[in-house]
Short mmCIF file of C-alpha atoms in Angstrom, two decimals:
data_model
loop_
_atom_site.label_atom_id
_atom_site.label_comp_id
_atom_site.label_asym_id
_atom_site.label_seq_id
_atom_site.Cartn_x
_atom_site.Cartn_y
_atom_site.Cartn_z
CA MET A 163 182.67 -27.10 -38.89
CA SER A 164 185.66 -25.37 -37.27
CA VAL A 165 185.42 -24.01 -33.75
CA ARG A 166 185.65 -20.49 -35.19
CA ALA A 167 182.75 -21.18 -37.55
CA ASP A 168 180.69 -22.61 -34.66
CA VAL A 169 181.26 -19.48 -32.59
CA ILE A 170 180.43 -17.10 -35.44
CA SER A 171 177.34 -19.09 -36.40
CA GLN A 172 175.99 -19.03 -32.84
CA ILE A 173 176.65 -15.29 -32.47
CA LEU A 174 174.80 -14.62 -35.72
CA GLN A 175 171.85 -16.71 -34.50
CA ILE A 176 171.67 -14.84 -31.19
CA ARG A 177 172.01 -11.48 -32.93
CA GLY A 178 169.33 -12.51 -35.37
CA ASN A 179 166.79 -12.53 -32.54
CA THR A 180 167.07 -8.79 -32.00
CA LYS A 181 166.53 -5.83 -34.25
CA LYS A 182 169.60 -3.92 -33.08
CA GLU A 183 172.41 -2.96 -35.43
CA PHE A 184 175.69 -4.67 -34.72
CA PRO A 185 179.33 -4.03 -35.62
CA PRO A 186 181.04 -6.55 -37.93
CA LEU A 187 182.52 -9.67 -36.31
CA THR A 188 186.25 -9.04 -36.45
CA ASP A 189 188.88 -10.57 -34.16
CA ASP A 190 189.60 -7.22 -32.49
CA LEU A 191 185.91 -6.55 -31.73
CA VAL A 192 185.54 -5.98 -27.97
CA LEU A 193 182.96 -8.48 -26.74
CA VAL A 194 181.18 -6.13 -24.34
CA ASP A 195 180.85 -3.59 -27.19
CA SER A 196 179.66 -6.20 -29.68
CA GLY A 197 175.99 -5.61 -28.94
CA LEU A 198 175.90 -8.83 -26.93
CA ASP A 199 175.04 -8.09 -23.30
CA SER A 200 175.98 -10.40 -20.38
CA LEU A 201 172.88 -12.47 -20.94
CA ALA A 202 173.59 -12.91 -24.65
CA ILE A 203 177.20 -13.90 -23.95
CA ALA A 204 175.96 -16.38 -21.34
CA ILE A 205 173.53 -17.87 -23.89
CA LEU A 206 176.35 -18.05 -26.44
CA VAL A 207 178.57 -19.97 -23.98
CA THR A 208 175.72 -22.38 -23.14
CA ARG A 209 174.87 -23.10 -26.78
CA LEU A 210 178.53 -23.63 -27.60
CA GLU A 211 178.73 -26.04 -24.67
CA ASP A 212 175.87 -28.01 -26.23
CA THR A 213 177.58 -27.98 -29.65
CA LEU A 214 181.19 -28.55 -28.60
CA GLY A 215 180.71 -30.40 -25.32
CA PHE A 216 182.67 -28.06 -23.06
CA ASP A 217 182.68 -24.61 -21.46
CA PRO A 218 186.23 -23.24 -21.34
CA PHE A 219 185.19 -20.55 -18.83
CA ALA A 220 183.81 -22.96 -16.24
CA GLU A 221 187.32 -23.44 -14.98
CA PHE A 222 188.78 -20.00 -15.65
CA ASP A 223 190.42 -19.14 -12.42
CA ASP A 224 193.00 -16.43 -12.24
CA ALA A 225 193.44 -16.35 -16.03
CA SER A 226 192.25 -13.17 -17.73
CA PRO A 227 188.78 -13.53 -19.21
CA PRO A 228 188.47 -12.88 -22.96
CA VAL A 229 188.16 -9.23 -23.96
CA THR A 230 187.95 -9.43 -27.76
CA LEU A 231 186.16 -11.84 -30.08
CA GLY A 232 189.61 -13.13 -31.10
CA ASP A 233 190.43 -13.92 -27.43
CA PHE A 234 187.07 -15.63 -27.05
CA ILE A 235 187.59 -17.88 -30.08
CA GLN A 236 191.17 -18.56 -28.91
CA CYS A 237 189.84 -19.87 -25.57
CA TYR A 238 187.75 -22.45 -27.42
CA GLU A 239 190.53 -23.35 -29.87
CA ASN A 240 192.97 -23.83 -26.97
CA ALA A 241 190.52 -26.05 -25.14
CA VAL A 242 190.07 -28.19 -28.27
CA LYS A 243 193.87 -28.50 -28.67
CA LEU A 244 194.26 -29.47 -25.01
CA SER A 245 191.56 -32.12 -25.22
CA ALA A 246 193.21 -33.52 -28.40
CA VAL A 247 196.51 -33.85 -26.49
CA ASP A 248 194.77 -35.44 -23.50
CA SER A 249 193.04 -38.02 -25.64
CA ARG A 250 196.20 -39.20 -27.51
CA PRO A 251 196.86 -42.88 -26.86
CA THR A 252 199.80 -43.54 -24.56
CA VAL A 253 202.57 -45.83 -25.79
CA MET B 132 163.01 19.93 14.21
CA LYS B 133 160.73 17.96 16.51
CA MET B 134 161.30 14.27 16.65
CA PRO B 135 159.97 11.59 18.95
CA SER B 136 162.73 10.47 21.30
CA ASN B 137 162.44 6.81 20.25
CA CYS B 138 162.88 7.71 16.58
CA LEU B 139 166.09 7.12 14.66
CA PRO B 140 167.40 10.38 13.21
CA SER B 141 166.41 10.65 9.55
CA ILE B 142 168.99 10.49 6.77
CA ARG B 143 168.75 14.24 6.40
CA ASP B 144 169.27 14.82 10.12
CA GLN B 145 172.30 12.54 10.09
CA LEU B 146 173.73 14.32 7.04
CA CYS B 147 173.19 17.70 8.74
CA LYS B 148 175.28 16.52 11.69
CA ALA B 149 178.18 15.63 9.41
CA SER B 150 180.37 18.65 8.76
CA ASP B 151 181.72 17.62 5.37
CA SER B 152 178.58 17.39 3.23
CA SER B 153 179.61 20.10 0.75
CA GLY B 154 182.53 18.05 -0.48
CA ARG B 155 180.43 14.94 -0.97
CA PHE B 156 178.50 14.15 -4.13
CA LEU B 157 176.02 11.87 -5.82
CA TRP B 158 177.05 11.47 -9.46
CA SER B 159 174.96 10.06 -12.29
CA ALA B 160 176.16 9.70 -15.89
CA ALA B 161 174.70 13.09 -16.77
CA ALA B 162 174.64 15.18 -13.59
CA SER B 163 175.92 15.54 -10.07
CA VAL B 164 174.55 16.99 -6.86
CA SER B 165 176.50 18.07 -3.78
CA LEU B 166 174.99 16.78 -0.55
CA GLY B 167 175.58 20.23 0.92
CA ASP B 168 173.39 21.81 -1.77
CA LEU B 169 170.70 19.21 -1.16
CA LEU B 170 170.67 19.96 2.58
CA ARG B 171 170.23 23.67 1.86
CA GLY B 172 167.56 23.14 -0.77
CA THR B 173 164.99 20.79 -2.19
CA SER B 174 164.50 18.67 -5.29
CA LEU B 175 160.75 18.68 -4.65
CA GLY B 176 160.02 22.30 -5.49
CA GLY B 177 159.17 23.20 -1.90
CA ARG B 178 156.32 20.69 -1.71
CA LEU B 179 157.84 18.48 0.98
CA PRO B 180 155.52 19.68 3.80
CA GLY B 181 152.52 18.47 1.75
CA LEU B 182 153.93 14.95 1.86
CA LEU B 183 154.10 14.82 5.65
CA GLY B 184 152.64 11.57 6.97
CA ARG B 185 151.59 10.37 3.53
CA SER B 186 152.09 7.03 1.86
CA VAL B 187 154.31 8.08 -1.04
CA LEU B 188 155.05 6.15 -4.21
CA LEU B 189 158.47 7.10 -5.59
CA ALA B 190 158.49 6.34 -9.30
CA THR B 191 161.24 8.05 -11.26
CA GLN B 192 163.02 7.37 -14.52
CA ASP B 193 166.22 8.91 -13.22
CA GLN B 194 168.16 7.18 -10.42
CA LEU B 195 169.72 10.39 -9.14
CA ALA B 196 166.28 12.01 -8.86
CA ALA B 197 165.17 8.99 -6.81
CA ALA B 198 168.21 9.29 -4.52
CA LEU B 199 167.56 12.99 -3.86
CA ALA B 200 163.88 12.38 -3.13
CA LEU B 201 164.72 9.51 -0.76
CA VAL B 202 166.94 11.78 1.32
CA GLU B 203 164.16 14.34 1.58
CA LEU B 204 161.26 11.97 2.19
CA ASP B 205 162.86 9.81 4.88
CA GLY B 206 161.52 10.91 8.24
CA VAL B 207 158.70 12.89 6.58
CA ALA B 208 156.55 10.36 4.69
CA ALA B 209 154.77 7.72 6.74
CA ARG B 210 155.54 5.20 4.03
CA LEU B 211 157.87 5.35 1.07
CA ILE B 212 157.27 2.83 -1.70
CA ILE B 213 160.22 2.60 -4.07
CA CYS B 214 159.42 1.50 -7.61
CA PRO B 215 162.20 -0.51 -9.23
CA PRO B 216 163.08 0.66 -12.76
CA ASP B 217 161.58 -2.37 -14.49
CA LEU B 218 158.21 -2.53 -12.73
CA PRO B 219 155.72 -3.37 -15.50
CA ALA B 220 153.28 -0.49 -16.03
CA GLU B 221 150.34 -2.86 -15.58
CA HIS B 222 151.47 -3.62 -12.01
CA LEU B 223 151.63 0.02 -10.95
CA HIS B 224 147.96 0.38 -10.00
CA SER B 225 148.03 -2.79 -7.94
CA VAL B 226 151.18 -1.63 -6.12
CA MET B 227 149.53 1.71 -5.37
CA ALA B 228 146.34 0.09 -4.09
CA ARG B 229 148.16 -2.47 -1.94
CA GLY B 230 150.47 0.19 -0.52
CA GLY B 231 147.66 2.62 0.28
CA VAL B 232 149.40 5.29 -1.80
CA ASP B 233 148.03 8.81 -1.37
CA ALA B 234 150.86 10.75 -3.02
CA VAL B 235 153.21 10.17 -5.93
CA VAL B 236 156.69 11.63 -6.38
CA SER B 237 157.88 11.32 -9.93
CA ASP B 238 160.00 12.94 -12.62
CA GLN B 239 157.80 11.69 -15.44
CA GLY B 240 154.44 13.37 -14.86
CA LEU B 241 152.63 10.33 -13.47
CA GLY B 242 149.06 10.97 -12.48
CA GLY B 243 147.78 10.06 -9.05
CA PRO B 244 146.14 11.35 -5.92
CA LEU B 245 148.78 14.02 -5.22
CA CYS B 246 151.61 14.21 -7.72
CA VAL B 247 154.81 16.02 -6.78
CA THR B 248 157.52 16.50 -9.36
CA CYS B 249 161.08 15.82 -8.35
CA SER B 250 163.98 17.11 -10.38
CA LEU B 251 167.74 17.38 -10.38
CA ALA B 252 167.49 21.17 -10.05
CA ILE B 253 167.93 21.92 -6.36
CA THR B 254 166.10 25.07 -5.34
CA PRO B 255 167.17 26.83 -2.13
CA VAL B 256 164.65 26.58 0.65
CA LYS B 257 164.40 27.91 4.19
CA SER B 258 164.78 25.27 6.87
CA GLU B 259 161.40 23.62 7.14
CA GLN B 260 160.02 22.75 10.56
CA VAL B 261 158.77 19.28 9.84
CA GLU B 262 157.95 16.78 12.53
CA ARG B 263 160.10 13.71 11.98
CA ARG B 264 158.79 10.16 12.08
CA LEU B 265 160.21 6.71 11.42
CA THR B 266 159.31 6.17 7.77
CA GLU B 267 158.36 2.73 6.49
CA TRP B 268 160.44 1.90 3.43
CA VAL B 269 158.72 -0.52 1.05
CA LEU B 270 160.89 -2.46 -1.36
CA LEU B 271 159.57 -4.59 -4.19
CA THR B 272 160.82 -8.00 -5.26
CA SER B 273 159.47 -10.17 -8.03
CA GLY B 274 156.74 -12.61 -7.03
CA THR B 275 155.67 -16.04 -8.27
CA THR B 276 152.94 -14.94 -10.62
CA GLY B 277 154.59 -11.76 -11.80
CA GLY B 278 152.98 -9.66 -9.05
CA ALA B 279 155.52 -7.95 -6.86
CA LYS B 280 156.15 -8.84 -3.22
CA MET B 281 156.18 -5.68 -1.11
CA LEU B 282 158.43 -5.77 1.94
CA ILE B 283 158.51 -3.22 4.72
CA HIS B 284 161.80 -2.08 6.21
CA ASP B 285 162.65 1.04 8.17
CA LEU B 286 165.87 3.02 8.36
CA ARG B 287 166.84 1.00 11.42
CA SER B 288 166.66 -2.37 9.65
CA LEU B 289 168.18 -1.01 6.45
CA THR B 290 171.18 0.48 8.21
CA ALA B 291 171.74 -1.96 11.10
CA ALA B 292 174.54 -3.62 9.13
CA ILE B 293 176.30 -0.32 8.48
CA ASP B 294 178.85 0.17 11.18
CA GLY B 295 182.56 0.71 11.26
CA LEU B 296 182.35 2.81 8.10
CA ASN B 297 182.10 6.14 9.83
CA LEU B 298 185.83 6.35 10.36
CA GLU B 299 186.60 6.30 6.66
CA THR B 300 186.42 9.80 5.25
CA ASP B 301 187.60 9.51 1.65
CA VAL B 302 185.30 6.76 0.44
CA VAL B 303 183.80 7.00 -3.03
CA TRP B 304 181.30 4.23 -3.53
CA GLY B 305 180.34 2.86 -6.91
CA THR B 306 177.71 0.29 -7.67
CA PHE B 307 176.54 -1.60 -10.73
CA TYR B 308 173.16 -2.06 -9.04
CA ASP B 309 170.24 0.31 -9.35
CA ILE B 310 169.68 2.04 -6.00
CA ARG B 311 165.96 1.30 -6.18
CA ARG B 312 166.69 -2.34 -5.38
CA PHE B 313 167.91 -3.67 -2.04
CA GLY B 314 171.52 -4.23 -3.12
CA GLY B 315 171.90 -0.74 -4.56
CA LEU B 316 169.96 0.94 -1.75
CA GLN B 317 172.42 -0.56 0.75
CA ILE B 318 175.26 1.16 -1.10
CA LEU B 319 173.42 4.50 -1.30
CA LEU B 320 172.85 4.37 2.47
CA ARG B 321 176.47 3.39 3.12
CA ALA B 322 177.63 6.37 1.06
CA LEU B 323 175.22 8.81 2.71
CA LEU B 324 175.65 7.68 6.31
CA GLY B 325 179.26 6.61 6.07
CA ARG B 326 180.65 10.00 5.05
CA GLY B 327 181.21 9.04 1.42
CA SER B 328 180.14 9.93 -2.10
CA LEU B 329 178.46 7.66 -4.65
CA VAL B 330 178.81 7.09 -8.39
CA LEU B 331 175.45 5.83 -9.67
CA SER B 332 175.02 3.41 -12.56
CA SER B 333 173.08 4.26 -15.70
CA ALA B 334 171.10 1.79 -17.79
CA ALA B 335 171.99 3.69 -20.95
CA GLU B 336 175.74 3.63 -20.35
CA SER B 337 178.13 0.99 -21.71
CA VAL B 338 180.21 -1.04 -19.26
CA GLY B 339 183.37 0.62 -20.56
CA ASP B 340 182.01 4.15 -20.11
CA HIS B 341 180.76 3.31 -16.62
CA LEU B 342 184.19 1.98 -15.65
CA LEU B 343 185.90 5.08 -17.08
CA ARG B 344 183.54 7.27 -15.04
CA LEU B 345 184.14 5.22 -11.87
CA GLY B 346 187.87 5.52 -12.47
CA ALA B 347 187.78 9.27 -13.20
CA LEU B 348 185.77 9.92 -10.02
CA GLY B 349 188.18 7.81 -7.97
CA ALA B 350 185.75 5.11 -6.83
CA THR B 351 187.34 3.28 -3.90
CA HIS B 352 184.54 0.86 -2.91
CA ILE B 353 182.61 -0.88 -5.70
CA SER B 354 179.69 -3.27 -5.39
CA GLY B 355 177.87 -5.59 -7.77
CA THR B 356 176.76 -9.14 -8.44
CA PRO B 357 179.26 -11.79 -9.54
CA SER B 358 177.72 -11.40 -13.02
CA HIS B 359 178.40 -7.67 -13.00
CA TRP B 360 182.01 -8.36 -12.04
CA ARG B 361 182.48 -11.04 -14.72
CA ARG B 362 181.40 -8.45 -17.26
CA VAL B 363 183.84 -5.90 -15.82
CA LEU B 364 186.71 -8.34 -16.28
CA MET B 365 185.73 -8.78 -19.92
CA SER B 366 185.97 -5.04 -20.59
CA PRO B 367 189.12 -3.42 -21.99
CA GLN B 368 188.43 -0.64 -19.45
CA ALA B 369 188.69 -3.01 -16.46
CA ARG B 370 191.98 -1.32 -15.55
CA ALA B 371 190.28 2.09 -15.43
CA ILE B 372 189.25 1.32 -11.85
CA ALA B 373 191.50 0.57 -8.90
CA PRO B 374 189.12 -0.18 -6.04
CA ARG B 375 190.45 -0.86 -2.59
CA TYR B 376 187.25 -2.69 -1.65
CA ILE B 377 185.20 -4.98 -3.87
CA ARG B 378 181.85 -6.29 -2.70
CA LEU B 379 179.83 -9.06 -4.33
CA SER B 380 176.26 -9.94 -3.42
CA GLY B 381 172.94 -10.97 -4.95
CA GLU B 382 174.19 -14.28 -6.35
CA ILE B 383 176.43 -17.15 -5.33
CA ALA B 384 180.04 -15.94 -5.55
CA ASP B 385 182.03 -18.91 -6.81
CA GLN B 386 185.73 -19.47 -6.30
CA ALA B 387 186.53 -18.65 -9.94
CA ILE B 388 185.22 -15.07 -9.78
CA LEU B 389 186.79 -14.50 -6.35
CA ASN B 390 190.17 -15.69 -7.69
CA SER B 391 189.87 -13.69 -10.92
CA LEU B 392 189.09 -10.49 -9.03
CA HIS B 393 191.94 -11.08 -6.58
CA SER B 394 194.32 -11.63 -9.46
CA PHE B 395 193.10 -8.55 -11.39
CA TYR B 396 192.80 -6.17 -8.43
CA PRO B 397 195.44 -7.45 -5.97
CA GLN B 398 195.23 -4.25 -3.94
CA ALA B 399 191.53 -4.72 -3.18
CA ALA B 400 189.92 -6.32 -0.16
CA ILE B 401 187.23 -8.61 -1.57
CA ALA B 402 184.08 -9.47 0.34
CA HIS B 403 181.02 -11.42 -0.67
CA ALA B 404 177.91 -10.68 1.31
CA PHE B 405 174.79 -12.71 1.88
CA ALA B 406 171.86 -10.32 1.65
CA SER B 407 168.29 -10.31 0.40
CA THR B 408 165.35 -7.94 0.58
CA GLU B 409 163.58 -10.26 3.02
CA ALA B 410 166.52 -11.29 5.22
CA GLY B 411 168.44 -8.01 5.05
CA VAL B 412 172.22 -8.08 5.19
CA GLY B 413 173.09 -11.42 6.76
CA PHE B 414 176.84 -11.63 6.87
CA GLU B 415 179.99 -10.90 4.92
CA VAL B 416 182.72 -13.34 4.01
CA ASN B 417 186.17 -11.80 3.83
CA ASP B 418 188.54 -14.76 3.57
CA GLY B 419 188.53 -14.94 -0.23
CA LEU B 420 186.87 -18.34 -0.27
CA GLU B 421 183.45 -19.31 -1.64
CA GLY B 422 180.74 -20.37 0.82
CA PHE B 423 181.08 -19.41 4.45
CA PRO B 424 182.79 -20.82 7.55
CA ALA B 425 180.62 -23.14 9.66
CA SER B 426 181.62 -21.03 12.66
CA VAL B 427 179.28 -18.29 11.34
CA VAL B 428 176.31 -20.48 12.31
CA SER B 429 177.29 -20.92 15.93
CA ALA B 430 178.72 -17.43 16.41
CA ARG B 431 176.99 -15.23 18.97
CA GLY B 432 176.49 -11.76 17.61
CA LYS B 433 174.01 -9.36 16.09
CA VAL B 434 172.93 -11.94 13.52
CA ALA B 435 171.70 -15.41 14.51
CA ILE B 436 171.94 -18.09 11.85
CA LYS B 437 170.54 -21.58 11.78
CA ILE B 438 170.35 -24.26 9.13
CA GLU B 439 167.05 -26.12 9.13
CA ASN B 440 165.99 -28.60 6.44
CA ASP B 441 169.22 -27.60 4.67
CA SER B 442 168.13 -24.00 4.24
CA LEU B 443 169.80 -20.93 5.67
CA ARG B 444 167.69 -19.00 8.19
CA ILE B 445 168.55 -15.62 9.61
CA ARG B 446 167.33 -13.64 12.59
CA SER B 447 168.57 -10.11 13.13
CA ALA B 448 167.52 -6.49 13.43
CA ARG B 449 168.31 -6.21 9.72
CA THR B 450 165.50 -8.38 8.34
CA ALA B 451 162.41 -6.85 6.76
CA LEU B 452 159.66 -6.13 9.28
CA ARG B 453 156.76 -7.69 7.38
CA TYR B 454 154.95 -7.85 4.05
CA VAL B 455 152.70 -4.91 3.17
CA ASP B 456 149.73 -7.20 2.70
CA GLY B 457 151.17 -10.34 4.21
CA GLY B 458 148.33 -11.43 6.44
CA ASP B 459 148.49 -14.81 4.77
CA GLN B 460 152.24 -15.13 4.75
CA ALA B 461 154.53 -14.84 7.73
CA LEU B 462 157.96 -13.45 6.98
CA ALA B 463 159.64 -15.14 9.94
CA ASP B 464 159.08 -18.30 12.00
CA LYS B 465 157.99 -18.24 15.66
CA GLU B 466 161.57 -17.68 16.78
CA GLY B 467 161.96 -14.75 14.41
CA PHE B 468 164.11 -16.51 11.80
CA VAL B 469 163.57 -15.62 8.13
CA ASP B 470 163.95 -18.63 5.82
CA THR B 471 166.13 -17.40 2.96
CA GLY B 472 165.19 -20.41 0.81
CA ASP B 473 168.89 -20.87 0.00
CA ILE B 474 170.05 -24.45 0.35
CA VAL B 475 173.49 -25.00 1.82
CA GLU B 476 175.65 -28.06 2.31
CA LEU B 477 178.31 -28.58 4.96
CA ARG B 478 181.61 -29.87 3.57
CA GLY B 479 184.34 -30.02 6.17
CA ASP B 480 184.25 -26.81 8.16
CA ARG B 481 182.50 -24.74 5.51
CA TYR B 482 178.99 -24.34 4.13
CA TYR B 483 178.49 -24.03 0.36
CA PHE B 484 175.42 -22.67 -1.45
CA LEU B 485 173.66 -25.21 -3.69
CA GLY B 486 170.70 -23.22 -5.02
CA ARG B 487 167.15 -22.21 -4.13
CA ARG B 488 164.61 -24.46 -2.44
CA ASN B 489 161.62 -23.16 -4.39
CA GLY B 490 163.34 -23.62 -7.72
CA VAL B 491 163.75 -19.90 -8.32
CA ILE B 492 166.48 -19.39 -10.87
CA ASN B 493 168.89 -16.54 -10.29
CA VAL B 494 170.02 -15.14 -13.65
CA GLY B 495 172.65 -12.53 -12.98
CA GLY B 496 170.86 -11.43 -9.79
CA LEU B 497 167.36 -11.43 -11.31
CA LYS B 498 164.79 -13.99 -10.18
CA VAL B 499 162.97 -16.30 -12.56
CA TYR B 500 160.08 -18.45 -11.40
CA PRO B 501 160.04 -21.65 -13.53
CA GLU B 502 156.25 -21.92 -13.43
CA GLU B 503 155.85 -18.53 -15.12
CA VAL B 504 158.08 -19.54 -18.03
CA GLU B 505 156.43 -22.96 -18.31
CA GLY B 506 153.04 -21.25 -18.53
CA VAL B 507 154.22 -19.29 -21.55
CA ILE B 508 155.89 -22.25 -23.28
CA ASN B 509 152.75 -24.33 -22.80
CA ARG B 510 150.76 -21.82 -24.85
CA HIS B 511 152.29 -23.29 -28.01
CA PRO B 512 149.62 -25.60 -29.47
CA GLU B 513 152.12 -28.41 -30.09
CA VAL B 514 153.44 -28.45 -26.51
CA GLN B 515 152.07 -31.12 -24.17
CA MET B 516 154.02 -30.04 -21.11
CA SER B 517 157.30 -28.46 -20.17
CA ILE B 518 159.68 -28.05 -17.29
CA VAL B 519 162.01 -25.13 -16.75
CA ARG B 520 165.20 -25.58 -14.80
CA SER B 521 168.28 -23.71 -13.82
CA ARG B 522 171.39 -24.45 -15.83
CA ARG B 523 174.76 -23.51 -14.41
CA ASN B 524 176.53 -20.84 -16.43
CA SER B 525 180.01 -19.41 -16.08
CA ILE B 526 178.92 -15.88 -17.07
CA THR B 527 175.64 -15.26 -15.26
CA GLY B 528 175.76 -17.99 -12.60
CA SER B 529 172.60 -19.60 -13.96
CA LEU B 530 170.49 -19.56 -17.08
CA VAL B 531 166.98 -20.76 -17.87
CA SER B 532 166.73 -24.07 -19.68
CA ALA B 533 163.55 -25.83 -20.81
CA ASP B 534 162.64 -29.45 -21.52
CA VAL B 535 159.53 -29.77 -23.66
CA VAL B 536 157.27 -32.74 -24.43
CA LEU B 537 155.43 -32.37 -27.74
CA LYS B 538 151.86 -33.54 -28.30
CA GLY B 539 152.54 -35.70 -31.33
CA GLU B 540 155.56 -37.61 -32.62
CA PRO B 541 157.41 -35.40 -35.09
CA ASP B 542 157.49 -36.75 -38.65
CA LEU B 543 160.76 -38.70 -38.78
CA SER B 544 161.55 -37.71 -42.36
CA SER B 545 161.71 -34.06 -41.41
CA ALA B 546 162.09 -34.33 -37.64
CA ASN B 547 165.12 -32.11 -37.26
CA ASN B 548 163.72 -29.25 -39.31
CA GLN B 549 160.33 -29.62 -37.66
CA ILE B 550 161.83 -29.48 -34.16
CA ALA B 551 164.03 -26.52 -35.06
CA ASP B 552 160.92 -24.67 -36.31
CA LEU B 553 158.99 -25.54 -33.14
CA LYS B 554 161.82 -24.29 -30.93
CA ARG B 555 161.90 -21.04 -32.90
CA GLU B 556 158.15 -20.63 -32.47
CA ILE B 557 158.31 -21.34 -28.73
CA LEU B 558 161.10 -18.80 -28.32
CA GLN B 559 159.07 -16.26 -30.27
CA ILE B 560 156.11 -16.73 -27.88
CA CYS B 561 158.52 -16.32 -24.94
CA ARG B 562 160.02 -13.15 -26.41
CA GLU B 563 156.53 -11.66 -26.76
CA SER B 564 155.62 -12.34 -23.11
CA LEU B 565 158.74 -12.52 -20.97
CA ALA B 566 161.65 -10.33 -19.95
CA ALA B 567 164.92 -11.30 -21.68
CA HIS B 568 166.42 -13.04 -18.64
CA LYS B 569 163.37 -15.34 -18.39
CA ILE B 570 163.59 -16.62 -21.98
CA PRO B 571 165.09 -20.13 -22.10
CA ALA B 572 168.66 -20.14 -23.37
CA THR B 573 168.21 -23.70 -24.53
CA ILE B 574 165.16 -25.82 -25.32
CA ARG B 575 165.34 -29.61 -25.48
CA CYS B 576 162.56 -31.77 -26.85
CA VAL B 577 162.17 -34.88 -24.70
CA SER B 578 159.73 -37.80 -24.88
CA VAL B 579 158.63 -37.74 -21.24
CA LEU B 580 158.97 -35.68 -18.07
CA GLU B 581 159.39 -37.38 -14.72
CA LEU B 582 156.52 -36.90 -12.28
CA ALA B 583 156.92 -37.01 -8.51
CA ALA B 584 154.70 -39.15 -6.27
CA ALA B 585 152.06 -36.43 -5.89
CA GLY B 586 151.74 -36.23 -9.65
CA LYS B 587 153.61 -32.97 -9.89
CA LEU B 588 156.58 -32.42 -12.12
CA ALA B 589 159.75 -33.71 -10.44
CA ARG B 590 161.80 -30.58 -10.26
CA HIS B 591 164.82 -32.05 -8.48
CA ARG B 592 165.13 -28.90 -6.46
CA ALA B 593 168.28 -28.27 -4.54
#
């Protein structure tokens, strides 16, 4: 499964636990307006950490936190790319 | 107005002395009230004299209504018990009985011994000759078994940390807290007694709308938990505010959030404060670094701090006075130090917070007692035992995580599906019984849980 698919799947699972109506999951959807409150976003990050093995926000320092769903997915995709570079064998 | 000479002037008396009250406001999402209008009138329909010397429960739906009533009741009621917005209805009678309530002020038609309605409509009233007294303020915090702890403060202890603010005249405070909790009440009092105005939060308002409102009203000083601030930084409206002072409290402020805020709001002075309902406002850290300098412990000043058995203990005029019904539980040790229960570790010349001694999990500023969650999980017929722990989280500081031992071995041929179904069922039981922040974010099925020497679950507390 791609990182994007993992993120979407986890969001749908968390949303599925409530009876609220939610906007569609597009890249320009603002996270704090997505119907996911702080707690739900925190749960999402934790479950993705269990699935993917890392939390890209644990180290976010002076970088801007993600605002849209697209930014959020990008954070995970960037972390995956970085870890792929780090794990290349040296010659 | 008559007032005993040893009595601190009430909030209202202090506001009356300030000459600028007409230009100062309390704003909610839907209404605003000028402090000048409040001083010339009443939100209690002229029934304030009937509340003289009574033990008053303040239970409102609206935060602004609560703020107005607090200003009027301080110095008049013998005791003022402030209901937080999420107090479960089933706890209300117990709170009233324990607090000896003989009057209720409410905007929602609550019954009770003497019920006075408070509203946002200020009606003019002639200056009332009311004898002032030092009111006991009772604040509620969550307790181990769901029952609330009731702590007594007075205006002296609540405001002892507020100094040096009186010189600032153009301060507009904003807070993400509710003013009926200690963190928010501190900000209300700073606004009222420090010559400022206050923009109140609203549970029904989105983060973006709240930020736009704070920006439009020119909020200069804004306070919240690290979790509140992380959420602000994730909002497209984060640039709607330009605070010159940012205050974090209620949770451990880590270096990441301090750096992010400094980067986003470079013009702002950023402070993280150690404060709790029991210990009052301990100290503020203003150097932009997480933890606090070791020199704070040895410093001579209004607040004495000691570290004993790794936990932070505070003695000052700002701590709560006692529990309402705390005959069995002393708030402070013999030397007057309140044990905050927060475990710290000295690294170099700085102390860092590690967590809570009693295992309490702090989810975005809200307490979770592991035993309460375990009790609910253990109701599932397939669960043998469970342990609930804190799990570090970059958004809310901590989350609730559960390890569960099942009674029988799951059938290997369908183990994964069976376990997924069990987890769903456990979560459903939790959702039916627990507030959202107490529901485990993750559940792990394990074969055994470690027991400590005394046969209790080994919690590996900080």
